[in-house]
Amino acid sequence: MDPAMDRDLHRPSRASAVLAVTAATLACCTLFVVLRLISRFAIVRKGGLDDYFMVLAWVLAFGTSFTICYGTAVGLGKHEDDIPVEWQVPMKKLAYVFSVLYNPALMATKTSILVFYLSLSRTQRVFRYATFATLTVVNIGGLALTLLNVMQCRPVSAAWTTPIPAHATCTSIVTIYLSSAPLNIVTDLAILFLPMPILTSMRLPKKQKAILVCTFGFGVFVTVVDVVRVAYLQDAARQNLLALQSHRAMNGKDSRTTDDFSWTASLIFMWSAVEINVGIMCGCVPAMKPLFTRFLPTWILDHTVREKSVTNTSDSVMHPDLVHAHTVISRRKSQVEPAQPSSAHIEDEPMDMAAFLNSPDVDLQPRANRNSYASMTRTAQRTPTFFDFVDERRKKNFTLMTNRESIFPILMVTLLFFVWGFAYGLLDTLNVRFQQVAHMTASQTVGEHSAYYLGYLVGPLTFGRFVFNHWGFKACYTVGLCIYACGTLVFWPSAVLMSFPAFLVSNFITGLGLSTLEISANPFIALCGPPEYAEVRLLVSQGIQAIGSILSPLLAMKVLFKDSAGSSLIDVQWTYLGISFFTVILAIMYFYVPLPEASDRELEEATNRLPIPRNATVRLSGSSVSIKIIYLTFALAILSQFLYVGAQESISTTADDFIRATLPSLDTVNFQAIGHTAFAVSRFLAAALNLAPRVIKSRYILLAFYIAAVAFAAACMRAPKGAAAATNLVLLVFAQGPIFPLVFVQGIRGMGRRTKDASVLLTAAIGGGAVWPAVLWVVMQSRGVQKAYVVVVVITAVGVVFPVWLCGKREVREISDGVSVGLQEKKKEKEEDGSAGRGADVEKAGLGMGEDDVRDGHLELEHTDERDFGSSEATRTEANEIGAANLEFQTAPAWLSGGEGGIVDMIRQENGSAGPSRGAG
């Protein structure tokens, strides 16, 4: 028997499995595309640009699948030793063609889906902008990756030449695919979740809404396939790493001839084809809904709704208060409008796809009813579409909440603080791991740290402020978490390529995300509830954040990387991927969690209720210029925050060096746990001290901890080597713990409608962490780590100016601690007056606001529902719906308002009333 045949009989081959899976998914993909085209061109009779992109995607998918199937006939899936020499060139050519077609196929599929999204809503501006942004990323990123695959070898012909020319250089296809994995995952997740806010807020029966959400949620399968594909890519990378370590791969050689390329790449190609084909299938599912409605109505329709009349069905997507108006208009217009076109003409007219998504039973209604619906659809195309109205009820004003009312929102945001601290601690450990494996220098480590805090300087001052001012507190949580997830995913190419610049970008994006989150989370905790406990709330929340920072490094070093190889980043990459997915899930959760809000006007009213001399001024020495005390206090708070964070991060980046220089026998991981514990304990201690504001003022607590920080920093400089130096460093970290929350609360106090901008600037001041560690590192190179702590002493001493200022002038003291004293007296008055005090506050906040009365009229309902309506859930729901109805009627288009020629005007004339009306109420 031929020895080659004997090897084929006994050595495993993946060719048959690769062929079967690729062909099966291609067949399913083809079926879905055919059904989509039938649905769009035969039933809806209106094809769109998205259909043509999907056809292009199928053509490219057919090309990629064909190259794999044909490749199995020339050695793909077999070991290199089992492939005849004459098969090497054809197999490599097919592999090259596949790599070139892969990204264009994904681009066409995702472009088709995103173009389809744009046809769903013409009035949701945020959704459209996000869709256009995703479309831009998909195509620009896809084009760049396509060019990278085309030019993977220099010269290009080296990609399929055997043997590889000595002068040629090639980039491993595994490296290219791993580097592009973050882009695919990010865009897949964006496409999956972009339409969900609109779909979940549409006013449809539960079954129809669930079907819509599930239909668009099929994209989750693409993400699952992405992760499986990444697993095989990582396995191939691990094999390449082992080959390099065993010296079986020579420098200048292509891994396709030295690392059993035909065997390891076969599953990568197969799962890449599955990714493309499954993506096309998922992209076709939403467009197939009319087909299922026509032939499988029991799967789609809600039988409780089908029995209703066509008028009720069409009105169900309208606001309930507009149904009567619609009836009046129809009756009045029927007297003057000309006859409608013939039924035959209407039946032949194509219908918009969005209409099918919101009217599942249109194809099963009698001809006359279908004609009526078609007529209504044509009218809707000339007016704002009702299915674009979302149920945006007015959020409760958190500045009016009692301690009991604020428990739930405080707990939710505090949970975010804990996850944030846990993720930050884990990220810091992973960065240390990267520095070790990549053999980064000390200067590169400082640069990586500065890149992260540079994100804090840039993020709040750019898009962070825009998101905060336009969409409020909760929007910052979702946006910040999503950006943070993107930053952790960008770690993949930096780890694969061992690229320091890519690692800098990853840390910068991570800083952008967390800074966006922080500009909202800190003021939310401080302002949600009675103002006398603002410091307590923020100290406790940030203390819980510090607990997360304690647990995650211990988990990482003692569990995750306990037995991993020291020269590999594969385990680290999987951890980053897990953080990314968990963060995305958290962002989705916070999008739907009902949290209170506060507008600029409500923040202004909350400040006006404080018994502080808000308008007090101080004259600058030697000048006739006067400045408000709150502004000068705010400026000093920014300076103090900038210096404090710089000192804190200077210690963080040099703590290991300090311990190695003074007490080398101490384990650095254990010391970090001790330091983080001291940091958390000090915050809880300060919170307890702030519970007695009449006894101990907040400004005194801040001053005491600041002075202690200066003293312990100086002690670190002068302490002898040994346990004394390490103890002083722990005490220094302990003293620094409460400073940030106390400075933040004092900085935003009294800012009123400018509170959000104040939070933005105070968060941007955290950018001091990008400056001062670099300064300390420069000093450390010449004077040693202990003497370099003079930088910490100096900047902390300058920061003491802020608490000293708070303890100086009488008006400054009243602004700082007059809140607690004044509100304690006010609380006694309220207890004497009973519920009248609370009602007066609510009336002051929600009523008598001029032109905004109608819009905010439901605020009174929100604050009185539990008291006036008892525990009846149905009654509370009815009250909330009334408030939401007033809001939506207020925000409806002009032709729905009470102006001349609007619906309200026509109803008024119908009922015989006259005269203008202020609003829908």
Short mmCIF file of N, CA and C in Angstrom, two decimals, residues 563-709:
data_model
loop_
_atom_site.label_atom_id
_atom_site.label_comp_id
_atom_site.label_asym_id
_atom_site.label_seq_id
_atom_site.Cartn_x
_atom_site.Cartn_y
_atom_site.Cartn_z
N ASP A 563 -2.10 29.84 37.16
CA ASP A 563 -1.37 28.78 36.48
C ASP A 563 -1.08 29.09 35.02
N SER A 564 -1.30 30.33 34.58
CA SER A 564 -1.13 30.65 33.16
C SER A 564 0.34 30.88 32.85
N ALA A 565 0.66 30.69 31.56
CA ALA A 565 2.05 30.85 31.12
C ALA A 565 2.45 32.31 31.20
N GLY A 566 3.67 32.55 31.58
CA GLY A 566 4.11 33.91 31.77
C GLY A 566 4.32 34.68 30.49
N SER A 567 4.45 33.99 29.35
CA SER A 567 4.77 34.69 28.11
C SER A 567 3.58 34.81 27.18
N SER A 568 2.39 34.52 27.67
CA SER A 568 1.21 34.53 26.81
C SER A 568 0.20 35.54 27.33
N LEU A 569 -0.48 36.21 26.40
CA LEU A 569 -1.55 37.13 26.75
C LEU A 569 -2.93 36.57 26.40
N ILE A 570 -3.00 35.28 26.08
CA ILE A 570 -4.27 34.71 25.63
C ILE A 570 -5.30 34.73 26.75
N ASP A 571 -4.90 34.33 27.96
CA ASP A 571 -5.83 34.37 29.08
C ASP A 571 -6.27 35.80 29.38
N VAL A 572 -5.36 36.74 29.25
CA VAL A 572 -5.70 38.14 29.47
C VAL A 572 -6.72 38.61 28.44
N GLN A 573 -6.55 38.17 27.19
CA GLN A 573 -7.48 38.57 26.14
C GLN A 573 -8.89 38.08 26.44
N TRP A 574 -9.01 36.85 26.90
CA TRP A 574 -10.34 36.34 27.23
C TRP A 574 -10.96 37.11 28.39
N THR A 575 -10.14 37.52 29.33
CA THR A 575 -10.67 38.31 30.44
C THR A 575 -11.18 39.65 29.96
N TYR A 576 -10.44 40.29 29.06
CA TYR A 576 -10.91 41.55 28.48
C TYR A 576 -12.22 41.34 27.73
N LEU A 577 -12.33 40.24 26.99
CA LEU A 577 -13.57 39.96 26.26
C LEU A 577 -14.73 39.79 27.23
N GLY A 578 -14.49 39.08 28.33
CA GLY A 578 -15.54 38.91 29.33
C GLY A 578 -15.96 40.23 29.94
N ILE A 579 -15.00 41.11 30.24
CA ILE A 579 -15.32 42.43 30.78
C ILE A 579 -16.18 43.21 29.78
N SER A 580 -15.85 43.12 28.51
CA SER A 580 -16.58 43.86 27.48
C SER A 580 -18.03 43.42 27.41
N PHE A 581 -18.26 42.11 27.35
CA PHE A 581 -19.63 41.62 27.25
C PHE A 581 -20.42 41.94 28.52
N PHE A 582 -19.79 41.80 29.67
CA PHE A 582 -20.48 42.12 30.91
C PHE A 582 -20.85 43.61 30.96
N THR A 583 -19.95 44.46 30.49
CA THR A 583 -20.22 45.90 30.49
C THR A 583 -21.37 46.24 29.55
N VAL A 584 -21.44 45.60 28.40
CA VAL A 584 -22.54 45.84 27.47
C VAL A 584 -23.87 45.43 28.10
N ILE A 585 -23.89 44.27 28.76
CA ILE A 585 -25.11 43.82 29.43
C ILE A 585 -25.51 44.83 30.51
N LEU A 586 -24.53 45.34 31.23
CA LEU A 586 -24.81 46.33 32.27
C LEU A 586 -25.37 47.62 31.66
N ALA A 587 -24.84 48.03 30.52
CA ALA A 587 -25.35 49.23 29.85
C ALA A 587 -26.80 49.05 29.43
N ILE A 588 -27.14 47.88 28.93
CA ILE A 588 -28.53 47.60 28.54
C ILE A 588 -29.43 47.65 29.76
N MET A 589 -28.97 47.05 30.85
CA MET A 589 -29.77 47.03 32.07
C MET A 589 -30.06 48.45 32.55
N TYR A 590 -29.05 49.31 32.55
CA TYR A 590 -29.26 50.67 33.04
C TYR A 590 -30.07 51.51 32.06
N PHE A 591 -30.13 51.11 30.82
CA PHE A 591 -30.99 51.83 29.88
C PHE A 591 -32.46 51.65 30.26
N TYR A 592 -32.81 50.47 30.75
CA TYR A 592 -34.21 50.18 31.04
C TYR A 592 -34.57 50.36 32.52
N VAL A 593 -33.59 50.50 33.39
CA VAL A 593 -33.90 50.72 34.81
C VAL A 593 -34.50 52.11 34.98
N PRO A 594 -35.67 52.22 35.63
CA PRO A 594 -36.29 53.54 35.82
C PRO A 594 -35.56 54.33 36.91
N LEU A 595 -34.86 55.35 36.51
CA LEU A 595 -34.14 56.19 37.45
C LEU A 595 -34.66 57.62 37.34
N PRO A 596 -34.70 58.35 38.45
CA PRO A 596 -35.16 59.74 38.40
C PRO A 596 -34.15 60.63 37.70
N GLU A 597 -34.60 61.82 37.34
CA GLU A 597 -33.76 62.80 36.65
C GLU A 597 -33.94 64.16 37.30
N ALA A 598 -33.19 65.11 36.84
CA ALA A 598 -33.34 66.50 37.27
C ALA A 598 -32.87 67.40 36.14
N SER A 599 -33.74 68.27 35.69
CA SER A 599 -33.39 69.21 34.64
C SER A 599 -32.59 70.38 35.23
N ASP A 600 -32.08 71.23 34.37
CA ASP A 600 -31.33 72.40 34.84
C ASP A 600 -32.23 73.30 35.69
N ARG A 601 -33.49 73.43 35.29
CA ARG A 601 -34.40 74.27 36.06
C ARG A 601 -34.67 73.68 37.43
N GLU A 602 -34.81 72.37 37.49
CA GLU A 602 -35.04 71.72 38.78
C GLU A 602 -33.81 71.79 39.67
N LEU A 603 -32.64 71.72 39.08
CA LEU A 603 -31.42 71.90 39.86
C LEU A 603 -31.31 73.32 40.40
N GLU A 604 -31.75 74.28 39.59
CA GLU A 604 -31.76 75.68 40.05
C GLU A 604 -32.72 75.86 41.21
N GLU A 605 -33.90 75.25 41.11
CA GLU A 605 -34.88 75.35 42.20
C GLU A 605 -34.37 74.68 43.47
N ALA A 606 -33.69 73.55 43.30
CA ALA A 606 -33.14 72.87 44.47
C ALA A 606 -32.10 73.74 45.18
N THR A 607 -31.29 74.44 44.41
CA THR A 607 -30.30 75.34 45.01
C THR A 607 -30.97 76.51 45.69
N ASN A 608 -32.04 77.04 45.09
CA ASN A 608 -32.75 78.17 45.69
C ASN A 608 -33.39 77.81 47.02
N ARG A 609 -33.68 76.53 47.22
CA ARG A 609 -34.28 76.11 48.49
C ARG A 609 -33.24 75.98 49.61
N LEU A 610 -31.97 76.03 49.26
CA LEU A 610 -30.93 75.91 50.28
C LEU A 610 -30.74 77.23 51.02
N PRO A 611 -30.58 77.18 52.35
CA PRO A 611 -30.39 78.41 53.13
C PRO A 611 -28.94 78.87 53.11
N ILE A 612 -28.45 79.24 51.94
CA ILE A 612 -27.06 79.65 51.80
C ILE A 612 -27.01 80.99 51.08
N PRO A 613 -26.01 81.82 51.38
CA PRO A 613 -25.86 83.11 50.69
C PRO A 613 -25.28 82.91 49.29
N ARG A 614 -26.10 82.43 48.41
CA ARG A 614 -25.60 82.02 47.10
C ARG A 614 -25.04 83.18 46.29
N ASN A 615 -25.60 84.37 46.48
CA ASN A 615 -25.19 85.52 45.67
C ASN A 615 -24.12 86.38 46.34
N ALA A 616 -23.58 85.91 47.45
CA ALA A 616 -22.54 86.67 48.13
C ALA A 616 -21.30 86.78 47.25
N THR A 617 -20.65 87.94 47.34
CA THR A 617 -19.46 88.19 46.51
C THR A 617 -18.28 88.54 47.40
N VAL A 618 -17.12 88.49 46.81
CA VAL A 618 -15.90 88.88 47.49
C VAL A 618 -15.08 89.71 46.52
N ARG A 619 -14.47 90.77 47.03
CA ARG A 619 -13.66 91.64 46.19
C ARG A 619 -12.22 91.15 46.20
N LEU A 620 -11.68 91.01 45.00
CA LEU A 620 -10.29 90.57 44.88
C LEU A 620 -9.37 91.64 45.42
N SER A 621 -8.34 91.22 46.16
CA SER A 621 -7.46 92.18 46.81
C SER A 621 -6.73 93.01 45.76
N GLY A 622 -6.70 94.31 46.04
CA GLY A 622 -6.02 95.22 45.13
C GLY A 622 -6.78 95.49 43.86
N SER A 623 -8.07 95.16 43.85
CA SER A 623 -8.85 95.34 42.64
C SER A 623 -10.28 95.69 43.02
N SER A 624 -10.97 96.34 42.10
CA SER A 624 -12.37 96.68 42.32
C SER A 624 -13.31 95.62 41.78
N VAL A 625 -12.74 94.54 41.27
CA VAL A 625 -13.53 93.47 40.68
C VAL A 625 -14.06 92.56 41.78
N SER A 626 -15.36 92.28 41.74
CA SER A 626 -15.99 91.37 42.68
C SER A 626 -16.37 90.09 41.96
N ILE A 627 -16.29 88.99 42.67
CA ILE A 627 -16.64 87.70 42.10
C ILE A 627 -17.49 86.94 43.11
N LYS A 628 -18.45 86.19 42.60
CA LYS A 628 -19.30 85.41 43.49
C LYS A 628 -18.47 84.36 44.23
N ILE A 629 -18.80 84.18 45.49
CA ILE A 629 -18.05 83.24 46.32
C ILE A 629 -18.18 81.82 45.79
N ILE A 630 -19.38 81.46 45.31
CA ILE A 630 -19.56 80.08 44.84
C ILE A 630 -18.67 79.79 43.64
N TYR A 631 -18.41 80.81 42.81
CA TYR A 631 -17.54 80.59 41.65
C TYR A 631 -16.08 80.47 42.07
N LEU A 632 -15.67 81.28 43.03
CA LEU A 632 -14.30 81.18 43.52
C LEU A 632 -14.09 79.85 44.25
N THR A 633 -15.09 79.44 45.01
CA THR A 633 -15.02 78.13 45.67
C THR A 633 -14.92 77.01 44.65
N PHE A 634 -15.69 77.14 43.59
CA PHE A 634 -15.68 76.11 42.54
C PHE A 634 -14.31 76.05 41.86
N ALA A 635 -13.72 77.21 41.59
CA ALA A 635 -12.40 77.23 40.94
C ALA A 635 -11.35 76.57 41.83
N LEU A 636 -11.41 76.86 43.13
CA LEU A 636 -10.46 76.23 44.05
C LEU A 636 -10.71 74.72 44.16
N ALA A 637 -11.97 74.31 44.03
CA ALA A 637 -12.28 72.88 44.06
C ALA A 637 -11.67 72.17 42.86
N ILE A 638 -11.72 72.81 41.69
CA ILE A 638 -11.11 72.22 40.50
C ILE A 638 -9.60 72.07 40.69
N LEU A 639 -8.96 73.12 41.22
CA LEU A 639 -7.52 73.05 41.47
C LEU A 639 -7.20 71.94 42.47
N SER A 640 -7.98 71.88 43.54
CA SER A 640 -7.75 70.87 44.56
C SER A 640 -7.92 69.46 44.00
N GLN A 641 -8.94 69.27 43.18
CA GLN A 641 -9.17 67.95 42.58
C GLN A 641 -8.03 67.57 41.64
N PHE A 642 -7.58 68.53 40.85
CA PHE A 642 -6.49 68.29 39.90
C PHE A 642 -5.22 67.85 40.63
N LEU A 643 -4.93 68.51 41.73
CA LEU A 643 -3.72 68.19 42.49
C LEU A 643 -3.88 66.89 43.27
N TYR A 644 -5.05 66.70 43.86
CA TYR A 644 -5.25 65.49 44.67
C TYR A 644 -5.15 64.22 43.82
N VAL A 645 -5.84 64.21 42.67
CA VAL A 645 -5.79 63.02 41.82
C VAL A 645 -4.36 62.79 41.32
N GLY A 646 -3.64 63.88 41.04
CA GLY A 646 -2.25 63.73 40.64
C GLY A 646 -1.42 63.07 41.73
N ALA A 647 -1.64 63.48 42.99
CA ALA A 647 -0.91 62.87 44.10
C ALA A 647 -1.31 61.40 44.28
N GLN A 648 -2.60 61.14 44.19
CA GLN A 648 -3.08 59.76 44.36
C GLN A 648 -2.48 58.82 43.31
N GLU A 649 -2.49 59.25 42.06
CA GLU A 649 -1.97 58.40 40.99
C GLU A 649 -0.45 58.35 40.98
N SER A 650 0.20 59.37 41.49
CA SER A 650 1.65 59.30 41.64
C SER A 650 2.03 58.18 42.61
N ILE A 651 1.26 58.06 43.67
CA ILE A 651 1.50 56.97 44.62
C ILE A 651 1.15 55.62 44.00
N SER A 652 0.04 55.58 43.26
CA SER A 652 -0.41 54.32 42.66
C SER A 652 0.63 53.75 41.69
N THR A 653 1.25 54.62 40.90
CA THR A 653 2.19 54.14 39.89
C THR A 653 3.56 53.79 40.47
N THR A 654 3.86 54.27 41.67
CA THR A 654 5.19 54.03 42.25
C THR A 654 5.15 53.20 43.52
N ALA A 655 3.97 52.72 43.92
CA ALA A 655 3.87 51.98 45.18
C ALA A 655 4.74 50.72 45.16
N ASP A 656 4.72 50.00 44.04
CA ASP A 656 5.54 48.78 43.96
C ASP A 656 7.03 49.11 44.08
N ASP A 657 7.46 50.18 43.38
CA ASP A 657 8.86 50.59 43.47
C ASP A 657 9.22 51.00 44.90
N PHE A 658 8.28 51.69 45.56
CA PHE A 658 8.52 52.14 46.93
C PHE A 658 8.70 50.94 47.86
N ILE A 659 7.85 49.93 47.72
CA ILE A 659 7.94 48.75 48.59
C ILE A 659 9.21 47.96 48.30
N ARG A 660 9.54 47.81 47.02
CA ARG A 660 10.77 47.08 46.68
C ARG A 660 12.02 47.79 47.21
N ALA A 661 11.94 49.12 47.29
CA ALA A 661 13.10 49.88 47.76
C ALA A 661 13.19 49.92 49.29
N THR A 662 12.05 49.83 49.97
CA THR A 662 12.06 49.98 51.43
C THR A 662 11.81 48.69 52.19
N LEU A 663 11.00 47.79 51.63
CA LEU A 663 10.69 46.53 52.30
C LEU A 663 10.51 45.44 51.25
N PRO A 664 11.59 44.98 50.63
CA PRO A 664 11.48 44.04 49.51
C PRO A 664 10.87 42.70 49.88
N SER A 665 10.84 42.35 51.16
CA SER A 665 10.27 41.06 51.55
C SER A 665 8.74 41.05 51.50
N LEU A 666 8.13 42.21 51.41
CA LEU A 666 6.67 42.30 51.40
C LEU A 666 6.14 42.04 50.00
N ASP A 667 5.14 41.16 49.89
CA ASP A 667 4.52 40.85 48.60
C ASP A 667 3.71 42.06 48.12
N THR A 668 3.97 42.50 46.90
CA THR A 668 3.32 43.72 46.40
C THR A 668 1.82 43.54 46.21
N VAL A 669 1.39 42.34 45.82
CA VAL A 669 -0.06 42.11 45.66
C VAL A 669 -0.77 42.24 46.99
N ASN A 670 -0.21 41.66 48.03
CA ASN A 670 -0.81 41.77 49.36
C ASN A 670 -0.78 43.20 49.87
N PHE A 671 0.30 43.91 49.56
CA PHE A 671 0.37 45.30 50.00
C PHE A 671 -0.69 46.15 49.30
N GLN A 672 -0.91 45.92 48.02
CA GLN A 672 -1.96 46.65 47.32
C GLN A 672 -3.32 46.38 47.95
N ALA A 673 -3.57 45.15 48.34
CA ALA A 673 -4.84 44.83 49.00
C ALA A 673 -4.98 45.58 50.31
N ILE A 674 -3.87 45.67 51.07
CA ILE A 674 -3.90 46.41 52.33
C ILE A 674 -4.17 47.90 52.07
N GLY A 675 -3.47 48.46 51.08
CA GLY A 675 -3.66 49.87 50.77
C GLY A 675 -5.07 50.18 50.31
N HIS A 676 -5.65 49.36 49.43
CA HIS A 676 -7.01 49.58 48.97
C HIS A 676 -8.01 49.44 50.12
N THR A 677 -7.74 48.52 51.04
CA THR A 677 -8.63 48.37 52.19
C THR A 677 -8.60 49.62 53.07
N ALA A 678 -7.40 50.15 53.32
CA ALA A 678 -7.29 51.38 54.10
C ALA A 678 -8.02 52.53 53.41
N PHE A 679 -7.92 52.58 52.09
CA PHE A 679 -8.58 53.62 51.31
C PHE A 679 -10.10 53.53 51.49
N ALA A 680 -10.65 52.32 51.42
CA ALA A 680 -12.10 52.14 51.57
C ALA A 680 -12.55 52.45 52.99
N VAL A 681 -11.79 51.98 53.98
CA VAL A 681 -12.17 52.20 55.38
C VAL A 681 -12.24 53.68 55.70
N SER A 682 -11.30 54.45 55.18
CA SER A 682 -11.29 55.89 55.48
C SER A 682 -12.53 56.57 54.91
N ARG A 683 -13.01 56.12 53.78
CA ARG A 683 -14.22 56.72 53.21
C ARG A 683 -15.44 56.41 54.07
N PHE A 684 -15.55 55.18 54.55
CA PHE A 684 -16.67 54.84 55.43
C PHE A 684 -16.56 55.59 56.75
N LEU A 685 -15.35 55.76 57.26
CA LEU A 685 -15.16 56.52 58.50
C LEU A 685 -15.60 57.97 58.31
N ALA A 686 -15.19 58.58 57.21
CA ALA A 686 -15.59 59.96 56.94
C ALA A 686 -17.10 60.07 56.77
N ALA A 687 -17.73 59.07 56.16
CA ALA A 687 -19.19 59.09 56.03
C ALA A 687 -19.85 59.07 57.39
N ALA A 688 -19.33 58.26 58.31
CA ALA A 688 -19.89 58.21 59.66
C ALA A 688 -19.73 59.55 60.37
N LEU A 689 -18.59 60.18 60.20
CA LEU A 689 -18.37 61.49 60.83
C LEU A 689 -19.31 62.54 60.28
N ASN A 690 -19.65 62.45 59.00
CA ASN A 690 -20.55 63.43 58.39
C ASN A 690 -22.00 63.24 58.79
N LEU A 691 -22.32 62.15 59.48
CA LEU A 691 -23.69 61.95 59.95
C LEU A 691 -24.04 62.90 61.09
N ALA A 692 -23.06 63.54 61.68
CA ALA A 692 -23.30 64.48 62.77
C ALA A 692 -22.80 65.86 62.36
N PRO A 693 -23.50 66.52 61.41
CA PRO A 693 -22.98 67.79 60.88
C PRO A 693 -22.96 68.92 61.89
N ARG A 694 -23.80 68.85 62.95
CA ARG A 694 -23.77 69.91 63.95
C ARG A 694 -22.52 69.82 64.83
N VAL A 695 -22.00 68.61 64.97
CA VAL A 695 -20.82 68.41 65.82
C VAL A 695 -19.53 68.59 65.03
N ILE A 696 -19.47 67.95 63.86
CA ILE A 696 -18.26 68.00 63.04
C ILE A 696 -18.65 68.50 61.65
N LYS A 697 -18.14 69.63 61.26
CA LYS A 697 -18.44 70.17 59.94
C LYS A 697 -17.67 69.42 58.87
N SER A 698 -18.26 69.34 57.69
CA SER A 698 -17.63 68.64 56.58
C SER A 698 -16.30 69.28 56.20
N ARG A 699 -16.23 70.61 56.29
CA ARG A 699 -14.99 71.29 55.91
C ARG A 699 -13.85 70.95 56.88
N TYR A 700 -14.20 70.73 58.16
CA TYR A 700 -13.18 70.34 59.12
C TYR A 700 -12.66 68.93 58.82
N ILE A 701 -13.56 68.05 58.42
CA ILE A 701 -13.15 66.68 58.08
C ILE A 701 -12.20 66.71 56.88
N LEU A 702 -12.56 67.50 55.87
CA LEU A 702 -11.72 67.61 54.68
C LEU A 702 -10.36 68.18 55.04
N LEU A 703 -10.34 69.22 55.86
CA LEU A 703 -9.06 69.83 56.26
C LEU A 703 -8.20 68.84 57.03
N ALA A 704 -8.81 68.08 57.92
CA ALA A 704 -8.04 67.12 58.72
C ALA A 704 -7.41 66.05 57.84
N PHE A 705 -8.15 65.50 56.91
CA PHE A 705 -7.59 64.46 56.06
C PHE A 705 -6.53 65.03 55.11
N TYR A 706 -6.72 66.26 54.65
CA TYR A 706 -5.71 66.88 53.79
C TYR A 706 -4.39 67.07 54.56
N ILE A 707 -4.49 67.60 55.79
CA ILE A 707 -3.27 67.81 56.58
C ILE A 707 -2.59 66.48 56.88
N ALA A 708 -3.40 65.46 57.18
CA ALA A 708 -2.82 64.14 57.44
C ALA A 708 -2.10 63.60 56.21
N ALA A 709 -2.67 63.84 55.03
CA ALA A 709 -2.02 63.38 53.80
C ALA A 709 -0.67 64.05 53.60
#
